[in-house]
Amino acid sequence: MNGWMGTILRIELTSGVISKEVLDPELARDYVGGRGLAVKILLDELKMQCDPLGPENMLIFINGPLTVTGALCTGRYAVVTKSPLTGTVCSSNSGGYFPAAFKTAGYDAIIFSGKAEKPVYLWIDDDHVELRDASNIWGGDTRATYDIIRKETHKEARVACIGPAGENLVRYAAIINDASRAAARSGVGAVMGSKNLKAVAVRGTKGVKVADPEELLRSTIIADHVKKADLGIAFGEFGTPLFVDIMNANNIMPTKNFQEGFFEEGDEINGAEIIDRTLVRSKACYGCALNCGRNTRLPKDAKYQGRGDGPEYETCFSLGSNICVGDLEALTKMNYLCNEMGMDTMDAGTTLGTLMELYEKGLVKDEDMGFPLPWGDADNAIKLLTMIARNEGFGREAAMGGKYLADKYGAPEVFMGSKGQGFAGYHPRAMVGQGLLYATSPEGGNHTTGNTIQPEINGIPGPMDPLTSEGKAEMVISRQDETAFIEACGVCVFPYMLMEEGTEIIAEFYSAVVGVEHTEDDVRKIGERIFNLERLFNHGLGFTRQDDTLPERMTREPHTDGIGEGNVVPLEEMLDRYYKLRGWSGEGVPTDEKLKELGIL
Amino acid sequence: MIRVTIKLSGLLRNQYKSTPSAKGEEAQLKTGSTVTDLLTQYGIGPKKAHMIMVNRQKAELTTTLRDGDEVSILPLAGGG
């Protein structure tokens, strides 16, 4: 097959049986790869009501047909499963070099089911696949695990693993690959931990066939302008923390658990500060033209010490402005800790934000935690992050996430998220389309099932008022569908979402790789099919309109000083229109007519 | 004369590193000057200023500046 490797690897962990099967070309055509193909597999095979942390849940590692081709930024893979944080289907994706190794070993997907009797890791050396004992590395952090497994297997092996947080079933545990990249969100690391699966190590040496290499090269040259455009260059220069300035200026940098949209100390934690104080070098994932990764080191005379990768913009928000930490070194230390322990920096930050507000209200006390936790207390935040990952003391409670804490301590309104997952770093009160996107995302408060920065903040392709509902339902649908397709291809969304003609370019890439002509409309339709399939999965678990919600802070509390002051998110009005345009019922359920149109029924 | 603070973000900061720092720098202008006048003083072409903020509110190249204003010049945004 052109684009796909044509083989799915199945690992039944309870029995230890390893098998290979041929990828069904029709499924590949209809659902592409990544979250699209994986959700289809889950919908067909998973016992929907299963405990996400029980042996019946399935954990799918999956790339896409454009992974490791000449298209732009092709080093991505996704982890798809039923989330222990949200109870919905989830897709968490990551870059680095592991995704390329996994594909070039010859596989489109690895499907894990069951639970190993004792800790194991999977070693794949092209066609050779075996489960190995991981007792000696269980309990180790992600850096140590990476180093040991490479020594035990091959110096060129690429490793994706969990740290103590995943082993201890922290509900927002991540899977860390290449020692610093993260399939971070929705608790995919906890699912891996629940299966006693410590790591997947891969060495791949095969090539990927493409239908029309010359056409692919031509498309790549056209797309190369993104690298040379100001925003492309700025990505490499400053990384995503560049956006601290822009989010702050637009009053959308969530601060103090989303009470505000402007962080006074934003200038202390932005891309320029990282360059001046901590940056060692910028870093790229496989096949990337942008180099947005940050390899950093804390200065020798700093209070906190360490070296690693990060922070990204999302971490500058979650463990910075959101908890009022304006100390770049403390924030970076927290980022390192999350990477080493295998934990999502975003839900770690929104959980801390929830907790600090509960503490401010006197609902959680010093005696509950063993220490105070006022806004901006980086030392105790660092202490608590370690306790969470290590399953110690109050860390056991905080490991359940912000929603759990807010419910337990009697103030559900202080959890800033949707469907149990914390929001990303874009305050919806001053960009209300993002609010609609959070509310309707299949996995709650995330920014990777679409992002409305380009239309609402940059005004591309045309001016759009970020404060009103006008045009938002249409825009969000289009962003969600386009993103679903891009992600299913196994590439990074950044260049495609940044280029005005990104959808056209990915359609060209896809056509050249698989050898079947696809227009922009064709790929949007595939994206729509994937998005509807995810909706159908969640509906099967009972999720409807009543779960497409935002906290009252977004819909009733007026926005603070700056752009959008006094604004709230007109969610219900946007939802009505959104469902109608989606062809869903007023309760947000895909109609049979829509499902037939998309070829799902 | 008026005094304003100018902050440059993103690549502007690199391209004009010898002038204002990311944290801001004070500039002197004639009374009645606009954002364009300020940019001209620093040699920044108007097309480079994708987003202009004065005192945390959106502004235009033609906005007249007042003593004590804080002007931020920002590039396009992404996400992540």
Short mmCIF file of C-alpha atoms in Angstrom, two decimals, chain A residues 230-231 237-238 240 242-243 245-247 249-251 262 267-268 272-273 276 314 426 453 457-458 494 561-563, chain B residues 7-15 17 22-24 48 50-51 53 56-58 72 74-80:
data_model
loop_
_atom_site.label_atom_id
_atom_site.label_comp_id
_atom_site.label_asym_id
_atom_site.label_seq_id
_atom_site.Cartn_x
_atom_site.Cartn_y
_atom_site.Cartn_z
CA ASP A 230 7.88 35.21 9.62
CA LEU A 231 5.74 32.95 11.75
CA GLU A 237 13.55 31.10 17.10
CA PHE A 238 11.25 31.38 20.11
CA THR A 240 5.69 28.20 21.24
CA LEU A 242 6.50 33.23 21.70
CA PHE A 243 2.76 33.26 22.17
CA ASP A 245 3.16 37.97 24.60
CA ILE A 246 0.33 37.61 22.13
CA MET A 247 -2.06 35.80 24.45
CA ALA A 249 -1.87 41.28 24.85
CA ASN A 250 -5.19 39.82 23.75
CA ASN A 251 -6.30 39.21 27.34
CA PHE A 262 -3.68 38.90 31.69
CA ASP A 267 7.37 39.18 30.36
CA GLU A 268 9.26 36.94 32.81
CA ALA A 272 12.55 35.96 24.77
CA GLU A 273 13.26 35.23 28.44
CA ASP A 276 18.14 34.93 27.38
CA GLU A 314 0.93 25.53 27.24
CA TYR A 426 -6.65 30.29 25.72
CA ILE A 453 -6.28 31.40 17.19
CA ILE A 457 -6.86 36.39 16.97
CA ASN A 458 -4.92 36.63 13.71
CA PHE A 494 1.40 23.32 13.32
CA ASP A 561 -9.74 44.40 32.50
CA GLY A 562 -8.44 44.57 28.93
CA ILE A 563 -9.80 43.38 25.58
CA LYS B 7 7.71 46.70 23.58
CA LEU B 8 8.58 44.48 20.64
CA SER B 9 7.69 40.84 20.46
CA GLY B 10 8.81 37.84 18.43
CA LEU B 11 11.09 38.36 15.48
CA LEU B 12 10.77 42.13 15.75
CA ARG B 13 12.72 41.85 18.94
CA ASN B 14 15.50 40.04 17.09
CA GLN B 15 15.51 42.24 14.05
CA LYS B 17 17.52 43.96 19.15
CA ALA B 22 11.22 42.74 24.96
CA LYS B 23 10.46 44.23 28.36
CA GLY B 24 10.07 47.69 26.94
CA LYS B 48 5.79 44.11 10.35
CA HIS B 50 0.59 42.71 12.66
CA MET B 51 -1.01 43.66 15.94
CA MET B 53 -1.71 47.44 21.32
CA ARG B 56 -3.61 46.83 26.42
CA GLN B 57 -6.25 47.89 23.88
CA LYS B 58 -6.11 47.30 20.14
CA SER B 72 3.23 46.75 22.13
CA LEU B 74 3.11 41.89 18.11
CA PRO B 75 3.50 39.30 15.36
CA LEU B 76 1.01 36.64 14.27
CA ALA B 77 0.03 34.01 16.82
CA GLY B 78 -0.03 30.23 16.71
CA GLY B 79 -0.88 27.73 19.41
CA GLY B 80 0.56 24.86 21.36
#
